Tab-separated table of C-alpha atoms and ligand atoms in Angstrom:
chain	number	residue	atom	x	y	z
A	1	MET	CA	8.883	-5.650	17.535
A	2	LYS	CA	8.357	-7.397	20.689
A	3	LYS	CA	5.469	-6.011	23.277
A	4	VAL	CA	5.281	-5.477	26.824
A	5	PHE	CA	1.660	-4.672	28.873
A	6	VAL	CA	2.009	-3.997	32.690
A	7	LYS	CA	-0.233	-3.927	35.316
A	8	SER	CA	0.160	-1.633	38.027
A	9	TYR	CA	-1.417	-2.675	41.587
A	10	GLY	CA	-1.268	0.015	44.881
A	11	CYS	CA	0.628	3.826	45.131
A	12	GLN	CA	1.986	6.090	43.003
A	13	MET	CA	5.707	5.005	44.059
A	14	ASN	CA	4.322	1.508	41.035
A	15	VAL	CA	2.971	3.984	38.634
A	16	TYR	CA	6.191	5.631	38.120
A	17	ASP	CA	8.168	2.644	38.695
A	18	ALA	CA	5.665	1.385	35.942
A	19	GLU	CA	6.775	3.979	33.380
A	20	ARG	CA	10.456	3.276	33.666
A	21	MET	CA	9.812	-0.830	32.836
A	22	ALA	CA	8.583	0.809	30.167
A	23	ASP	CA	11.804	2.956	29.433
A	24	VAL	CA	13.879	0.622	30.261
A	25	LEU	CA	12.709	-1.869	28.349
A	26	ALA	CA	11.512	0.856	25.481
A	27	VAL	CA	15.665	0.646	24.882
A	28	LYS	CA	14.928	-3.134	24.274
A	29	GLY	CA	12.683	-3.040	21.207
A	30	TYR	CA	9.309	-3.462	23.396
A	31	SER	CA	7.108	-1.633	22.709
A	32	GLU	CA	4.184	-1.071	25.103
A	33	THR	CA	0.335	-2.681	25.243
A	34	LYS	CA	-3.147	-2.170	26.411
A	35	ALA	CA	-4.353	-5.513	26.082
A	36	MET	CA	-2.768	-8.495	27.619
A	37	GLU	CA	-3.467	-10.987	25.021
A	38	GLU	CA	-0.910	-9.825	22.498
A	39	ALA	CA	1.599	-8.980	25.092
A	40	ASP	CA	5.156	-11.373	24.460
A	41	LEU	CA	5.714	-9.830	28.366
A	42	VAL	CA	3.694	-10.071	30.750
A	43	ILE	CA	4.658	-8.008	34.330
A	44	LEU	CA	2.429	-7.058	37.143
A	45	ASN	CA	4.058	-5.147	39.213
A	46	THR	CA	2.456	-5.363	42.564
A	47	CYS	CA	1.705	-4.273	46.129
A	48	HIS	CA	1.690	-5.783	49.789
A	49	ILE	CA	0.191	-2.885	51.387
A	50	ARG	CA	-3.243	-5.028	52.807
A	51	GLU	CA	-4.164	-8.919	52.180
A	52	LYS	CA	-6.180	-8.776	49.342
A	53	ALA	CA	-3.861	-6.670	47.209
A	54	ALA	CA	-1.422	-9.462	47.918
A	55	GLU	CA	-4.110	-12.171	46.816
A	56	LYS	CA	-5.310	-10.009	43.566
A	57	VAL	CA	-1.413	-11.148	42.427
A	58	TYR	CA	-2.489	-14.430	42.388
A	59	SER	CA	-5.540	-14.790	41.005
A	60	GLU	CA	-4.011	-12.609	38.587
A	61	LEU	CA	-1.559	-14.859	37.825
A	62	GLY	CA	-3.758	-17.601	36.953
A	63	ARG	CA	-5.403	-14.841	34.128
A	64	VAL	CA	-1.692	-14.858	33.160
A	65	ARG	CA	-1.118	-18.698	32.706
A	66	GLU	CA	-4.065	-19.289	30.640
A	67	LEU	CA	-3.274	-16.245	28.051
A	68	LYS	CA	0.460	-17.520	28.318
A	69	GLU	CA	-1.324	-22.174	27.384
A	70	GLU	CA	-3.040	-19.909	24.307
A	71	ARG	CA	-0.429	-18.059	23.504
A	72	GLY	CA	1.993	-21.686	23.187
A	73	GLU	CA	-0.815	-23.237	21.433
A	74	ALA	CA	-0.248	-20.737	18.846
A	75	GLY	CA	3.544	-20.859	18.607
A	76	ARG	CA	3.961	-17.490	20.500
A	77	ASP	CA	6.198	-17.709	23.671
A	78	THR	CA	5.149	-15.003	26.924
A	79	LYS	CA	7.295	-14.328	29.411
A	80	VAL	CA	5.791	-13.324	32.658
A	81	VAL	CA	7.147	-11.401	35.533
A	82	VAL	CA	6.681	-10.412	38.783
A	83	ALA	CA	8.148	-6.590	39.911
A	84	GLY	CA	7.536	-4.437	43.007
A	85	CYS	CA	6.751	-4.838	46.387
A	86	VAL	CA	5.424	-7.890	46.828
A	87	ALA	CA	7.956	-10.042	44.850
A	88	GLN	CA	10.022	-7.908	47.203
A	89	ALA	CA	8.339	-9.961	49.684
A	90	GLU	CA	7.758	-12.998	48.612
A	91	GLY	CA	10.859	-13.349	46.504
A	92	ARG	CA	10.833	-16.850	45.523
A	93	GLU	CA	7.173	-17.984	47.449
A	94	ILE	CA	6.257	-16.985	43.874
A	95	LEU	CA	7.691	-19.542	42.384
A	96	ARG	CA	6.239	-22.044	44.491
A	97	ARG	CA	3.068	-21.335	44.034
A	98	ALA	CA	2.898	-19.736	40.366
A	99	SER	CA	4.727	-22.135	37.703
A	100	VAL	CA	3.553	-19.280	35.072
A	101	VAL	CA	6.719	-16.428	36.638
A	102	ASP	CA	9.783	-17.054	34.819
A	103	VAL	CA	11.182	-13.124	36.866
A	104	VAL	CA	10.623	-12.526	40.101
A	105	VAL	CA	11.963	-8.985	40.412
A	106	GLY	CA	12.464	-6.325	43.475
A	107	PRO	CA	11.361	-2.438	43.410
A	108	GLN	CA	15.468	-1.941	43.808
A	109	ASN	CA	16.323	-3.466	40.837
A	110	TYR	CA	14.059	-3.063	37.539
A	111	HIS	CA	17.321	-1.339	36.202
A	112	ARG	CA	18.394	-5.093	35.832
A	113	LEU	CA	15.615	-6.036	33.791
A	114	PRO	CA	16.595	-6.744	30.355
A	115	ASP	CA	19.517	-9.423	31.938
A	116	LEU	CA	17.414	-10.941	34.259
A	117	LEU	CA	14.399	-11.697	31.128
A	118	ASP	CA	17.908	-13.211	29.185
A	119	GLN	CA	18.699	-14.724	32.420
A	120	ALA	CA	14.701	-15.864	32.362
A	121	ASP	CA	16.216	-17.761	28.464
A	122	ARG	CA	17.612	-20.255	30.921
A	123	GLY	CA	15.911	-21.103	33.205
A	124	ARG	CA	13.634	-18.792	36.360
A	125	VAL	CA	15.663	-15.940	38.135
A	126	VAL	CA	14.420	-14.355	41.190
A	127	ASP	CA	16.851	-11.115	41.903
A	128	THR	CA	14.941	-9.293	45.583
A	129	GLU	CA	18.373	-8.300	46.680
A	130	PHE	CA	18.911	-4.878	47.991
A	131	PRO	CA	21.446	-3.329	45.107
A	132	VAL	CA	24.484	-1.325	46.437
A	133	GLU	CA	24.463	0.551	43.112
A	134	ASP	CA	21.602	3.401	42.308
A	135	LYS	CA	18.730	1.898	40.426
A	136	PHE	CA	17.807	5.725	38.692
A	137	ASP	CA	21.576	5.869	37.995
A	138	HIS	CA	20.482	2.843	35.711
A	139	LEU	CA	17.433	3.555	34.227
A	140	PRO	CA	17.111	5.700	30.771
A	141	LEU	CA	15.010	8.719	31.462
A	142	ALA	CA	11.937	8.732	28.672
A	143	SER	CA	12.323	9.924	25.014
A	144	ARG	CA	10.326	13.083	24.578
A	145	ALA	CA	8.233	11.510	22.368
A	146	ARG	CA	6.995	9.192	25.099
A	147	THR	CA	6.707	11.789	27.793
A	148	ILE	CA	4.664	13.793	25.199
A	149	SER	CA	2.490	10.779	25.255
A	150	ARG	CA	1.837	10.373	28.395
A	151	GLY	CA	-0.021	13.096	28.787
A	152	VAL	CA	0.915	17.228	31.419
A	153	THR	CA	0.880	15.872	34.155
A	154	SER	CA	3.592	13.921	35.983
A	155	PHE	CA	5.199	12.059	38.773
A	156	LEU	CA	8.588	12.284	39.735
A	157	THR	CA	9.981	9.922	42.599
A	158	ILE	CA	12.747	12.461	44.382
A	159	GLN	CA	12.624	10.002	47.831
A	160	GLU	CA	12.526	6.047	47.874
A	161	GLY	CA	11.758	3.757	51.310
A	162	CYS	CA	10.549	4.669	54.780
A	163	ASP	CA	12.726	4.570	58.586
A	164	LYS	CA	9.344	5.169	60.662
A	165	PHE	CA	8.877	1.221	60.776
A	166	CYS	CA	5.021	2.071	62.083
A	167	THR	CA	4.077	-1.303	62.849
A	168	PHE	CA	0.868	-1.596	60.887
A	169	CYS	CA	3.117	-1.383	57.927
A	170	VAL	CA	5.185	-3.575	55.280
A	171	VAL	CA	6.864	-1.177	53.345
A	172	PRO	CA	9.779	-0.123	54.822
A	173	TYR	CA	10.452	-4.412	54.511
A	174	THR	CA	9.651	-4.346	50.485
A	175	ARG	CA	11.108	-0.610	49.777
A	176	GLY	CA	13.978	-0.146	51.993
A	177	ALA	CA	15.960	2.147	54.055
A	178	GLU	CA	15.124	5.640	52.667
A	179	VAL	CA	17.227	7.346	50.292
A	180	SER	CA	16.973	10.017	48.251
A	181	ARG	CA	18.225	11.662	44.527
A	182	PRO	CA	20.565	14.629	44.348
A	183	VAL	CA	19.184	17.458	43.110
A	184	ALA	CA	20.766	17.825	40.036
A	185	ARG	CA	19.476	14.459	38.851
A	186	ILE	CA	15.544	15.656	39.917
A	187	VAL	CA	15.916	19.179	38.183
A	188	ASP	CA	17.122	17.232	34.972
A	189	GLU	CA	14.330	15.199	35.278
A	190	ALA	CA	12.035	17.943	35.597
A	191	LEU	CA	13.534	19.899	33.001
A	192	ARG	CA	13.336	17.340	30.864
A	193	LEU	CA	9.061	16.576	31.293
A	194	ALA	CA	8.187	20.345	30.885
A	195	ASP	CA	10.703	20.224	27.463
A	196	ALA	CA	7.619	17.725	27.115
A	197	GLY	CA	4.809	19.561	28.317
A	198	VAL	CA	4.328	18.188	31.197
A	199	ARG	CA	2.710	21.977	33.662
A	200	GLU	CA	2.696	19.925	36.721
A	201	LEU	CA	4.449	18.196	39.007
A	202	THR	CA	3.472	15.331	41.700
A	203	LEU	CA	6.721	15.155	43.567
A	204	ILE	CA	6.371	10.968	44.653
A	205	GLY	CA	7.920	9.246	47.402
A	206	GLN	CA	7.185	6.778	50.601
A	207	ASN	CA	8.128	9.952	52.849
A	208	VAL	CA	8.269	12.299	50.704
A	209	ASN	CA	8.652	15.198	53.353
A	210	ALA	CA	11.637	13.536	54.550
A	211	TYR	CA	13.216	14.923	51.024
A	212	HIS	CA	16.604	15.742	52.576
A	213	GLY	CA	18.655	15.519	49.065
A	214	GLU	CA	22.860	15.998	47.936
A	215	GLY	CA	22.094	20.068	46.358
A	216	PRO	CA	24.275	21.443	43.930
A	217	ASP	CA	25.839	23.831	46.285
A	218	GLY	CA	27.418	19.994	48.422
A	219	ALA	CA	24.921	21.235	51.341
A	220	THR	CA	21.810	19.275	52.143
A	221	TRP	CA	18.579	20.446	51.179
A	222	THR	CA	15.715	20.038	52.025
A	223	LEU	CA	12.048	19.594	50.395
A	224	GLY	CA	10.886	23.192	50.729
A	225	ARG	CA	14.136	24.114	49.064
A	226	LEU	CA	13.197	22.317	46.221
A	227	LEU	CA	10.255	23.163	45.940
A	228	HIS	CA	11.492	26.690	45.257
A	229	ARG	CA	14.086	24.924	42.859
A	230	LEU	CA	11.572	23.675	40.340
A	231	ALA	CA	9.191	25.950	40.291
A	232	GLU	CA	11.500	28.438	38.750
A	233	ILE	CA	11.557	25.575	36.138
A	234	PRO	CA	9.992	27.020	32.683
A	235	GLY	CA	6.570	25.854	31.732
A	236	ILE	CA	6.349	24.045	35.797
A	237	ALA	CA	2.854	25.713	36.851
A	238	ARG	CA	2.290	23.666	39.008
A	239	LEU	CA	4.061	21.740	42.126
A	240	ARG	CA	2.333	18.644	44.047
A	241	TYR	CA	3.901	15.906	46.751
A	242	SER	CA	3.180	13.029	48.561
A	243	THR	CA	2.712	10.945	51.216
A	244	SER	CA	3.915	12.714	53.591
A	245	HIS	CA	4.539	12.498	57.286
A	246	PRO	CA	3.473	14.671	60.768
A	247	ARG	CA	6.640	14.708	61.815
A	248	ASP	CA	9.001	15.915	58.927
A	249	MET	CA	5.996	19.296	58.110
A	250	ASP	CA	8.524	21.327	58.992
A	251	GLN	CA	8.747	25.118	58.765
A	252	GLU	CA	10.004	25.414	55.155
A	253	LEU	CA	7.444	23.573	53.979
A	254	ILE	CA	4.494	24.809	56.080
A	255	ALA	CA	6.434	28.367	54.170
A	256	ALA	CA	6.094	27.082	50.373
A	257	HIS	CA	3.120	26.453	50.986
A	258	ARG	CA	2.601	30.731	51.631
A	259	ASP	CA	5.403	32.108	49.135
A	260	ILE	CA	4.915	29.856	46.622
A	261	PRO	CA	2.620	29.806	43.958
A	262	ALA	CA	2.862	26.874	42.301
A	263	VAL	CA	3.150	24.940	45.035
A	264	MET	CA	-0.562	23.997	45.573
A	265	PRO	CA	-2.848	24.380	47.787
A	266	PHE	CA	-3.748	20.478	48.318
A	267	LEU	CA	-2.024	18.231	51.268
A	268	HIS	CA	-2.262	14.508	51.362
A	269	LEU	CA	-1.398	14.288	55.197
A	270	PRO	CA	-2.194	10.877	56.943
A	271	VAL	CA	-2.521	10.817	60.484
A	272	GLN	CA	-4.028	7.026	60.774
A	273	SER	CA	-5.428	7.515	63.977
A	274	GLY	CA	-6.998	10.046	66.385
A	275	SER	CA	-5.905	8.244	69.849
A	276	ASP	CA	-2.765	9.056	71.064
A	277	ARG	CA	-2.853	4.990	72.762
A	278	ILE	CA	-2.734	3.854	69.619
A	279	LEU	CA	-0.465	6.281	67.939
A	280	ALA	CA	1.901	5.122	70.347
A	281	ALA	CA	0.831	1.624	69.605
A	282	MET	CA	1.188	2.190	65.850
A	283	ASN	CA	4.578	4.022	66.733
A	284	ARG	CA	3.513	7.379	64.504
A	285	LYS	CA	5.908	8.466	66.969
A	286	HIS	CA	3.403	12.124	67.059
A	287	THR	CA	-0.640	12.622	69.579
A	288	SER	CA	-3.284	14.021	68.008
A	289	ASP	CA	-2.843	16.716	69.410
A	290	GLU	CA	0.803	17.695	67.513
A	291	TYR	CA	-1.345	16.621	65.026
A	292	ARG	CA	-3.567	19.502	65.137
A	293	ARG	CA	-1.382	21.546	65.546
A	294	VAL	CA	0.599	20.860	62.952
A	295	ILE	CA	-2.641	21.579	60.445
A	296	GLU	CA	-3.338	24.901	61.987
A	297	SER	CA	0.091	25.955	61.189
A	298	ILE	CA	-1.094	24.802	57.655
A	299	ARG	CA	-3.676	26.576	57.332
A	300	ARG	CA	-2.543	29.991	58.849
A	301	ALA	CA	0.475	29.967	55.981
A	302	ARG	CA	-2.826	28.602	53.144
A	303	PRO	CA	-5.893	30.094	54.585
A	304	ASP	CA	-7.619	27.663	51.828
A	305	ILE	CA	-5.293	24.217	51.748
A	306	ALA	CA	-7.429	21.313	51.129
A	307	LEU	CA	-6.481	18.244	53.152
A	308	SER	CA	-6.655	14.944	53.304
A	309	SER	CA	-5.636	11.680	55.276
A	310	ASP	CA	-5.211	7.735	56.041
A	311	PHE	CA	-6.946	6.071	58.894
A	312	ILE	CA	-6.791	2.720	59.585
A	313	VAL	CA	-9.366	0.940	61.497
A	314	GLY	CA	-9.858	-2.208	63.872
A	315	PHE	CA	-5.891	-1.447	64.597
A	316	PRO	CA	-5.095	-4.744	67.200
A	317	GLY	CA	-6.692	-2.961	70.812
A	318	GLU	CA	-8.897	-0.413	69.816
A	319	THR	CA	-11.604	0.037	71.254
A	320	ASP	CA	-14.963	1.507	70.811
A	321	SER	CA	-13.381	5.256	72.311
A	322	GLU	CA	-10.836	4.696	70.983
A	323	PHE	CA	-12.308	4.882	67.563
A	324	GLU	CA	-14.185	7.763	69.156
A	325	ASP	CA	-11.666	9.625	69.282
A	326	THR	CA	-11.059	9.391	65.388
A	327	LEU	CA	-13.940	10.087	64.959
A	328	ARG	CA	-13.795	13.326	66.931
A	329	LEU	CA	-10.205	14.162	64.925
A	330	ILE	CA	-11.595	13.630	61.648
A	331	ALA	CA	-14.880	16.481	62.741
A	332	ASP	CA	-12.538	18.932	63.855
A	333	VAL	CA	-9.813	18.584	60.767
A	334	GLY	CA	-12.107	17.878	58.521
A	335	PHE	CA	-10.954	16.710	55.251
A	336	ALA	CA	-11.612	17.754	52.207
A	337	THR	CA	-10.979	13.329	50.154
A	338	SER	CA	-9.749	10.886	52.824
A	339	PHE	CA	-8.568	7.131	52.239
A	340	TYR	CA	-9.483	4.490	55.332
A	341	PHE	CA	-8.804	1.111	55.637
A	342	LYS	CA	-10.262	-1.906	58.230
A	343	TYR	CA	-6.614	-3.106	59.287
A	344	SER	CA	-4.511	-5.328	57.710
A	345	PRO	CA	-2.660	-8.016	59.274
A	346	ARG	CA	0.767	-8.152	57.304
A	347	PRO	CA	3.345	-11.355	58.233
A	348	GLY	CA	6.833	-10.126	59.788
A	349	THR	CA	5.087	-6.372	61.326
A	350	PRO	CA	5.770	-6.409	65.410
A	351	ALA	CA	1.028	-5.109	65.153
A	352	ALA	CA	0.457	-9.193	62.988
A	353	GLU	CA	1.821	-10.656	66.704
A	354	ILE	CA	-0.889	-8.341	68.740
A	355	ALA	CA	-2.794	-10.652	70.672
A	356	ALA	CA	-5.820	-8.311	70.228
A	357	GLN	CA	-7.036	-8.281	67.437
A	358	ILE	CA	-10.489	-6.489	66.664
A	359	PRO	CA	-13.182	-8.825	65.093
A	360	GLU	CA	-14.172	-8.375	61.915
A	361	SER	CA	-17.881	-7.357	62.040
A	362	VAL	CA	-16.490	-4.735	64.286
A	363	LYS	CA	-13.653	-3.876	62.068
A	364	ALA	CA	-16.323	-3.407	59.236
A	365	GLU	CA	-19.384	-1.598	61.760
A	366	ARG	CA	-16.483	1.340	62.039
A	367	PHE	CA	-15.484	1.281	58.383
A	368	ALA	CA	-18.947	1.957	58.127
A	369	ARG	CA	-19.387	4.991	60.501
A	370	MET	CA	-15.557	6.208	59.559
A	371	GLN	CA	-17.047	6.268	55.184
A	372	ASN	CA	-20.139	8.048	55.512
A	373	LEU	CA	-18.210	11.081	58.362
A	374	LEU	CA	-16.140	11.404	56.283
A	375	GLU	CA	-18.076	10.796	53.112
A	376	THR	CA	-20.447	13.401	53.921
A	377	GLN	CA	-17.381	15.760	54.345
A	378	ARG	CA	-16.400	15.318	51.002
A	379	GLN	CA	-19.538	16.101	49.244
A	380	ALA	CA	-19.230	18.811	51.639
A	381	PHE	CA	-16.450	20.513	50.880
A	382	ASN	CA	-17.110	19.815	46.455
A	383	HIS	CA	-20.538	21.857	46.974
A	384	GLY	CA	-18.341	24.343	48.933
A	385	THR	CA	-16.512	25.311	45.804
A	386	VAL	CA	-19.325	25.524	43.811
A	387	GLY	CA	-20.072	29.622	42.418
A	388	ARG	CA	-15.840	29.890	42.835
A	389	THR	CA	-13.746	30.784	40.872
A	390	MET	CA	-10.362	28.229	40.067
A	391	ASP	CA	-7.997	27.856	37.857
A	392	VAL	CA	-8.289	24.762	36.264
A	393	LEU	CA	-5.505	22.827	34.180
A	394	LEU	CA	-6.874	20.720	30.719
A	395	GLU	CA	-5.789	16.856	32.169
A	396	LYS	CA	-7.650	15.085	28.762
A	397	PRO	CA	-10.910	15.465	26.407
A	398	GLY	CA	-13.988	14.772	28.924
A	399	ARG	CA	-16.382	12.235	28.782
A	400	HIS	CA	-19.214	13.458	26.532
A	401	LEU	CA	-17.279	15.658	22.831
A	402	GLY	CA	-17.381	19.202	23.782
A	403	GLN	CA	-16.290	18.636	27.019
A	404	MET	CA	-12.890	18.621	29.034
A	405	ALA	CA	-11.430	17.314	32.079
A	406	GLY	CA	-9.235	19.064	34.736
A	407	LYS	CA	-8.319	19.345	38.267
A	408	SER	CA	-8.941	22.506	40.596
A	409	PRO	CA	-6.289	23.141	42.537
A	410	TYR	CA	-7.434	21.177	45.587
A	411	LEU	CA	-7.314	17.787	43.368
A	412	GLN	CA	-11.462	17.586	42.716
A	413	PRO	CA	-11.866	16.651	38.743
A	414	VAL	CA	-12.729	18.982	37.153
A	415	GLN	CA	-15.343	19.109	33.933
A	416	PHE	CA	-15.138	21.879	31.656
A	417	GLU	CA	-17.372	22.771	28.500
A	418	THR	CA	-15.142	23.620	25.426
A	419	ASP	CA	-14.628	23.455	21.937
A	420	THR	CA	-11.593	26.178	21.780
A	421	HIS	CA	-9.164	24.786	24.220
A	422	ARG	CA	-6.518	22.614	24.738
A	423	VAL	CA	-4.859	20.129	26.400
A	424	GLY	CA	-2.015	21.432	29.070
A	425	GLU	CA	-3.834	24.677	29.262
A	426	ILE	CA	-4.882	26.434	32.290
A	427	VAL	CA	-8.638	28.155	32.385
A	428	ARG	CA	-9.435	30.227	34.756
A	429	VAL	CA	-13.253	28.527	35.738
A	430	ARG	CA	-16.094	29.122	37.223
A	431	ILE	CA	-17.827	26.112	39.098
A	432	VAL	CA	-21.505	25.788	38.372
A	433	ARG	CA	-22.390	22.535	40.241
A	434	ALA	CA	-20.857	19.302	41.996
A	435	GLY	CA	-22.193	15.731	41.013
A	436	SER	CA	-21.122	12.503	43.226
A	437	ASN	CA	-17.407	12.763	41.753
A	438	SER	CA	-16.607	15.763	39.098
A	439	LEU	CA	-17.457	19.415	39.780
A	440	PHE	CA	-18.679	20.471	36.307
A	441	ALA	CA	-17.355	24.232	35.466
A	442	GLU	CA	-17.986	26.706	32.470
A	443	GLN	CA	-15.257	30.010	31.735
A	444	ALA	CA	-14.968	32.414	33.739
A	445	ALA	CA	-16.403	36.412	33.591
A	446	PRO	CA	-13.126	38.535	32.068
A	447	GLY	CA	-12.056	39.855	35.029
A	448	ASP	CA	-12.931	37.271	37.649
A	449	ARG	CA	-10.422	36.493	40.010
A	450	ALA	CA	-9.394	33.010	41.440
A	451	ALA	CA	-9.600	31.662	44.753
A	452	ALA	CA	-6.054	30.169	43.839
B	1	LIG	N1	4.042	6.713	53.174
B	1	LIG	C1	2.867	6.162	53.555
B	1	LIG	C2	1.418	5.173	53.163
B	1	LIG	C3	1.957	4.024	53.240
B	1	LIG	S1	0.531	2.648	53.148
B	1	LIG	C4	2.327	7.389	55.263
B	1	LIG	O1	3.287	7.268	55.360
B	1	LIG	O2	1.248	7.405	55.045
B	1	LIG	C5	-0.722	3.863	52.512
B	1	LIG	C6	-1.837	3.407	53.710
B	1	LIG	O3	-2.224	1.428	53.844
B	1	LIG	C7	-1.375	4.234	54.498
B	1	LIG	O4	-1.380	5.117	55.460
B	1	LIG	C8	-1.950	3.537	55.900
B	1	LIG	O5	-3.303	3.722	55.919
B	1	LIG	C9	-2.635	2.358	54.910
B	1	LIG	N2	-2.099	1.110	55.416
B	1	LIG	C10	-0.540	0.942	55.959
B	1	LIG	N3	-0.422	-0.667	56.251
B	1	LIG	C11	-1.444	-1.309	56.023
B	1	LIG	C12	-2.272	-2.814	57.400
B	1	LIG	N4	-1.663	-3.592	57.649
B	1	LIG	N5	-4.050	-2.232	57.076
B	1	LIG	C13	-4.434	-1.650	56.460
B	1	LIG	N6	-4.038	-0.212	55.970
B	1	LIG	C14	-2.420	-0.488	55.741
B	2	LIG	FE1	4.165	3.019	56.106
B	2	LIG	FE2	4.436	4.016	58.842
B	2	LIG	FE3	6.686	4.263	56.460
B	2	LIG	FE4	4.797	4.958	55.914
B	2	LIG	S1	6.093	6.194	57.361
B	2	LIG	S2	5.593	3.968	54.901
B	2	LIG	S3	2.772	3.876	57.370
B	2	LIG	S4	6.150	2.475	57.842
B	3	LIG	FE1	1.555	-1.050	48.379
B	3	LIG	FE2	4.377	-1.360	48.222
B	3	LIG	FE3	2.881	1.174	47.181
B	3	LIG	S1	2.977	-2.412	49.553
B	3	LIG	S2	1.271	0.856	48.809
B	3	LIG	S3	3.420	-0.546	45.980
B	3	LIG	S4	4.845	0.574	48.041
């Protein structure tokens, strides 16, 4: 049996896509391996979002080349595929820069992988066309055994692509226009996941709350309505969704946080900046106040909701006082956790053309200040949960014998002392201590009321 090794970079869409690629290759007789050196097929599933992410591919390809040569000396063939957003953005350029690569395939064309590998026997191939057919109609769903082996939480892509064109971002170019999958397909996939023991679904999309899929009734369904439907599936105890745009947080979705117990009290809602001038230059199409109002409305619906965001420091032209506006927004809102990045100019995006690029030293200084504030907020949030009772979904064995690792409703990693519980159980625990990255918990006393 042939073996495939897939390495993914970037966002959760790539994690999901890596599984779909492995599924389509499983049908062709490939089994997955975690060791690159024993792979007959190496797939790098790449990310183009920042320069560092994109450059990683080429350094990794250097390592792959050595392996391919070593295997070649032992008489074994190795095929190398570059997939993902660098593949889409750079296409044929990758063949020029890296002679080790056999196939370059964009994110919309994974269903064609088996064909492309056959073609690669006759010469190197590139497939980055946006196809007319929907790849999801051609990608097989995982077998029950494969799904079981992947654990009790799962991503499920419901929407792909982006029409928003933030001026810093490559995603609209690498992933194409926004497309929502039909409700029936999503429900079918969710039912199969639940049947294989999945307890928590994270619905994913580059703009997941812009979801507008065709419902079984012929109407267009929103994300709020879809959440109601998925919550009815036996076995599915938890629902999450990511990543959302502030402009698409409609009232129905906000109400879902109040009305559906399975919808977890955690929301990743990137704002990028707290300055209205920068937000406009980013083409975010909302102000800092509008963001604050969305947050207020979500907190009215679900007072204990934990919030997370993405921030960019050093967007072209960002002044000290505009950066301070962002710190003020962070201080006002209070985030449980966040991601923050130094602005990285990306080829082909409008912001990369702006003359007033910010020096690296200024970016670094702003980054450190932001890190300080967000890290303080994260620790405060975690310490604030000590002493509270909450439900934890057990996902895998813990760091030590007699421990299991799971997640709180607020997406915090939790280590739980137990010899008697199994993966997939949802246990009511009391948080006894907060470490730097995980919470530590013990079983709650009978009758303790959970916070969520
Ligand atoms: N679709 C999601 C996020 C996509 S990329 C959304 O709209 O929120 C994830 C994050 O990477 C973005 O939220 C942004 O904070 C960051 N990012 C995107 N392009 C960037 C760039 N050129 N430089 C630095 N950070 C960037
Ligand atoms: Fe990129 Fe903006 Fe689209 Fe998010 S909404 S993927 S940041 S263009
Ligand atoms: Fe990266 Fe593409 Fe995701 S650029 S963040 S892998 S959509």
